CSV table of C-alpha atoms in Angstrom, one decimal:
chain,number,residue,atom,x,y,z
A,1,MET,CA,36.7,-31.6,-78.8
A,2,ILE,CA,33.3,-32.7,-79.0
A,3,GLY,CA,32.7,-32.6,-74.9
A,4,ARG,CA,28.3,-32.9,-75.1
A,5,ILE,CA,25.6,-33.2,-77.7
A,6,THR,CA,21.9,-32.3,-77.2
A,7,GLY,CA,19.7,-33.7,-80.0
A,8,LEU,CA,16.7,-35.6,-81.0
A,9,LEU,CA,17.3,-39.8,-80.6
A,10,LEU,CA,16.9,-40.7,-84.7
A,11,GLU,CA,17.8,-44.2,-84.3
A,12,LYS,CA,18.8,-46.7,-82.1
A,13,PHE,CA,20.9,-49.8,-82.9
A,14,PRO,CA,23.2,-51.1,-79.7
A,15,PRO,CA,26.0,-49.9,-79.1
A,16,LEU,CA,24.9,-47.1,-82.0
A,17,VAL,CA,22.9,-44.2,-81.8
A,18,LEU,CA,22.2,-41.4,-84.3
A,19,VAL,CA,21.2,-38.2,-83.1
A,20,ASP,CA,19.8,-35.2,-84.6
A,21,VAL,CA,21.6,-31.8,-83.4
A,22,GLN,CA,20.2,-28.9,-86.2
A,23,GLY,CA,19.8,-31.0,-89.5
A,24,VAL,CA,23.2,-32.7,-88.7
A,25,GLY,CA,23.1,-36.4,-87.5
A,26,TYR,CA,26.2,-37.4,-85.3
A,27,GLU,CA,26.5,-41.5,-85.1
A,28,ILE,CA,27.6,-42.4,-81.3
A,29,ASP,CA,28.7,-45.5,-79.7
A,30,VAL,CA,27.2,-46.0,-76.8
A,31,PRO,CA,27.7,-48.5,-73.2
A,32,MET,CA,24.6,-50.5,-72.7
A,33,SER,CA,24.4,-48.1,-69.3
A,34,THR,CA,23.3,-45.9,-71.4
A,35,PHE,CA,21.5,-47.5,-74.2
A,36,TYR,CA,18.8,-48.9,-71.3
A,37,ASN,CA,17.7,-45.2,-70.4
A,38,LEU,CA,17.8,-43.3,-73.3
A,39,PRO,CA,13.9,-42.2,-74.3
A,40,ALA,CA,12.1,-43.2,-77.4
A,41,ILE,CA,12.9,-42.7,-81.1
A,42,GLY,CA,12.5,-39.1,-81.6
A,43,GLY,CA,12.9,-37.8,-78.0
A,44,GLN,CA,15.0,-35.7,-76.7
A,45,ILE,CA,18.6,-36.2,-75.8
A,46,THR,CA,21.6,-35.4,-73.8
A,47,LEU,CA,24.8,-37.0,-73.7
A,48,HIS,CA,28.9,-36.5,-71.7
A,49,THR,CA,30.7,-37.5,-75.0
A,50,HIS,CA,34.5,-38.6,-75.8
A,51,LEU,CA,35.6,-38.1,-79.1
A,52,VAL,CA,38.4,-40.2,-80.5
A,53,VAL,CA,40.6,-39.6,-83.4
A,54,ARG,CA,42.4,-42.2,-85.5
A,55,GLU,CA,44.2,-41.5,-88.9
A,56,ASP,CA,40.9,-43.4,-90.4
A,57,VAL,CA,38.5,-42.4,-88.6
A,58,HIS,CA,36.3,-40.4,-85.4
A,59,LEU,CA,34.7,-42.1,-83.4
A,60,LEU,CA,32.7,-40.8,-80.9
A,61,PHE,CA,31.2,-42.3,-77.9
A,62,GLY,CA,28.6,-41.1,-75.5
A,63,PHE,CA,27.4,-41.9,-72.0
A,64,GLY,CA,24.3,-41.1,-70.1
A,65,THR,CA,26.6,-39.6,-66.2
A,66,GLU,CA,29.6,-37.7,-66.5
A,67,ALA,CA,31.0,-40.4,-64.3
A,68,GLU,CA,30.9,-43.0,-67.1
A,69,ARG,CA,32.8,-40.5,-69.2
A,70,GLN,CA,35.4,-40.4,-66.7
A,71,ALA,CA,35.8,-43.9,-66.2
A,72,PHE,CA,35.7,-44.3,-70.0
A,73,ARG,CA,38.6,-41.9,-70.1
A,74,GLN,CA,40.7,-43.6,-67.1
A,75,LEU,CA,40.1,-47.3,-69.0
A,76,VAL,CA,41.7,-46.0,-72.7
A,77,LYS,CA,45.1,-44.5,-71.7
A,78,ILE,CA,45.4,-48.0,-69.9
A,79,SER,CA,47.9,-50.1,-72.7
A,80,GLY,CA,46.1,-52.8,-74.1
A,81,VAL,CA,42.4,-51.3,-73.7
A,82,GLY,CA,40.8,-49.9,-76.6
A,83,ALA,CA,37.9,-47.7,-76.9
A,84,ARG,CA,36.1,-50.8,-77.5
A,85,THR,CA,37.3,-52.6,-74.8
A,86,ALA,CA,36.5,-50.0,-71.6
A,87,LEU,CA,33.0,-49.4,-74.1
A,88,ALA,CA,32.3,-53.4,-73.3
A,89,LEU,CA,33.4,-52.9,-69.9
A,90,LEU,CA,30.6,-50.3,-69.4
A,91,SER,CA,28.0,-51.8,-70.7
A,92,GLY,CA,29.1,-54.7,-68.3
A,93,MET,CA,29.2,-53.4,-65.3
A,94,SER,CA,28.3,-50.0,-63.9
A,95,VAL,CA,30.7,-47.7,-62.8
A,96,ALA,CA,30.4,-48.5,-59.2
A,97,ASP,CA,30.6,-51.6,-59.6
A,98,LEU,CA,34.0,-51.2,-61.4
A,99,HIS,CA,34.7,-49.0,-58.4
A,100,HIS,CA,34.2,-51.2,-56.1
A,101,ALA,CA,36.2,-54.7,-57.9
A,102,VAL,CA,39.4,-52.4,-58.2
A,103,ALA,CA,39.1,-50.9,-55.1
A,104,ALA,CA,38.5,-55.1,-53.5
A,105,GLN,CA,41.4,-56.3,-56.4
A,106,ASP,CA,38.6,-58.3,-58.0
A,107,SER,CA,39.4,-59.7,-61.5
A,108,GLY,CA,37.1,-62.4,-61.4
A,109,ARG,CA,34.6,-59.3,-61.9
A,110,LEU,CA,36.0,-58.4,-64.5
A,111,ILE,CA,37.3,-61.8,-66.2
A,112,LYS,CA,33.4,-62.0,-67.0
A,113,ILE,CA,33.0,-59.0,-69.4
A,114,PRO,CA,33.3,-60.0,-73.2
A,115,GLY,CA,36.5,-59.2,-74.4
A,116,ILE,CA,38.9,-59.1,-71.1
A,117,GLY,CA,42.0,-62.0,-70.3
A,118,LYS,CA,43.2,-62.7,-66.9
A,119,LYS,CA,46.0,-61.0,-68.0
A,120,THR,CA,44.6,-57.7,-68.4
A,121,ALA,CA,42.3,-57.6,-65.4
A,122,GLU,CA,44.9,-57.5,-63.5
A,123,ARG,CA,46.7,-54.7,-66.1
A,124,LEU,CA,43.0,-52.9,-65.2
A,125,LEU,CA,43.1,-53.1,-61.5
A,126,LEU,CA,46.9,-52.3,-60.8
A,127,GLU,CA,46.6,-49.3,-62.5
A,128,LEU,CA,43.5,-48.2,-61.9
A,129,ARG,CA,44.0,-48.5,-58.4
A,130,ASP,CA,44.7,-45.3,-57.6
A,131,LYS,CA,42.4,-43.3,-59.8
A,132,LEU,CA,39.7,-44.6,-58.9
A,133,GLY,CA,40.3,-44.9,-55.2
A,134,PRO,CA,37.2,-43.3,-53.3
A,135,GLY,CA,35.8,-40.4,-53.9
A,136,VAL,CA,36.1,-40.3,-57.8
A,137,ALA,CA,33.6,-37.8,-59.8
A,138,GLY,CA,30.2,-39.6,-59.3
A,139,VAL,CA,31.3,-42.7,-57.0
A,140,PRO,CA,30.9,-43.6,-53.8
A,141,ASP,CA,33.4,-44.2,-51.5
A,142,ALA,CA,34.4,-47.3,-49.7
A,143,THR,CA,32.0,-45.6,-46.8
A,144,GLY,CA,29.0,-45.1,-49.3
A,145,ALA,CA,28.8,-41.5,-48.9
A,146,ALA,CA,28.4,-40.2,-51.9
A,147,ARG,CA,31.0,-37.1,-52.8
A,148,SER,CA,30.1,-34.0,-54.8
A,149,SER,CA,29.9,-35.5,-57.9
A,150,THR,CA,29.8,-32.7,-60.5
A,151,ASN,CA,32.3,-29.9,-59.3
A,152,GLU,CA,35.0,-32.3,-57.8
A,153,GLY,CA,35.0,-33.7,-61.5
A,154,ASP,CA,35.2,-30.9,-63.1
A,155,VAL,CA,38.2,-29.1,-60.7
A,156,LEU,CA,39.7,-32.7,-61.4
A,157,ASN,CA,39.8,-32.2,-65.1
A,158,ALA,CA,40.8,-28.9,-65.0
A,159,LEU,CA,43.3,-29.4,-63.1
A,160,LEU,CA,44.8,-32.6,-65.4
A,161,SER,CA,44.2,-30.2,-68.6
A,162,LEU,CA,46.4,-27.7,-67.0
A,163,GLY,CA,49.8,-30.8,-66.6
A,164,TYR,CA,48.8,-32.1,-63.6
A,165,ASN,CA,49.3,-35.6,-63.1
A,166,ASP,CA,46.8,-38.1,-62.0
A,167,ARG,CA,48.2,-38.3,-58.6
A,168,GLU,CA,48.7,-34.2,-57.5
A,169,ALA,CA,45.2,-33.6,-59.5
A,170,SER,CA,43.5,-36.2,-57.3
A,171,TRP,CA,45.3,-34.8,-53.8
A,172,ALA,CA,44.6,-31.9,-54.2
A,173,VAL,CA,40.5,-32.9,-54.3
A,174,LYS,CA,40.6,-34.3,-51.9
A,175,GLN,CA,41.7,-31.6,-50.0
A,176,LEU,CA,38.9,-29.6,-50.8
A,177,SER,CA,35.9,-28.9,-48.8
A,178,PRO,CA,33.1,-30.6,-51.1
A,179,ASP,CA,30.6,-27.7,-51.3
A,180,LEU,CA,33.0,-25.4,-53.0
A,181,SER,CA,32.1,-23.5,-56.9
A,182,VAL,CA,33.8,-25.1,-59.4
A,183,SER,CA,35.7,-21.8,-59.9
A,184,ASP,CA,36.7,-21.6,-56.0
A,185,GLY,CA,37.8,-25.2,-56.3
A,186,ILE,CA,40.2,-25.1,-59.0
A,187,ARG,CA,41.9,-21.5,-57.6
A,188,GLN,CA,41.8,-23.2,-54.1
A,189,ALA,CA,43.9,-26.6,-55.2
A,190,LEU,CA,45.9,-24.3,-57.6
A,191,LYS,CA,47.3,-22.8,-54.8
A,192,LEU,CA,47.8,-26.1,-52.8
A,193,LEU,CA,49.7,-27.2,-55.3
A,194,SER,CA,52.0,-24.1,-56.0
A,195,LYS,CA,52.6,-24.7,-51.8
A,196,GLU,CA,53.8,-28.3,-52.7
A,197,LYS,CA,56.3,-27.8,-55.5
């Protein structure tokens, strides 16, 4: 619902920031990786956001990069991992570090994060293995080559919002040429997926 916010940074109280957008102040929780890169109070800031709506509260989470937001969204889909745990994870390690820990199935790196026990770490590694594989938007693959993050991420999001599951959407995105525009990528991915059915 609220996908991005641009405004003036009014306050910083880790992990909370207050951003003024044309007279409306938004309280946004951010991971420390984003917090460290914030401008001084009064500076202009743009955050990719994720809104969590619960019965008793609406929480807005902000991220400096789209890769962070995508990792956060994958984390909160995992049973037993709430928004606060996902935020702690992204505060304690970069998206690239998380990717490498998942690729190596290294639970030791995850256990170092406050709130992550052995069982949670093992569940995270198991469930993220296919979702944070090589070529995830904004994350280097196993060879270290960076993939075209923005376009691939946008195509992947479009496919997921159209109802395709993670496996189908990721497979289709991997078949695409990395230099395609978002609209051409979506079009080709839909053609590929229709042939698979």
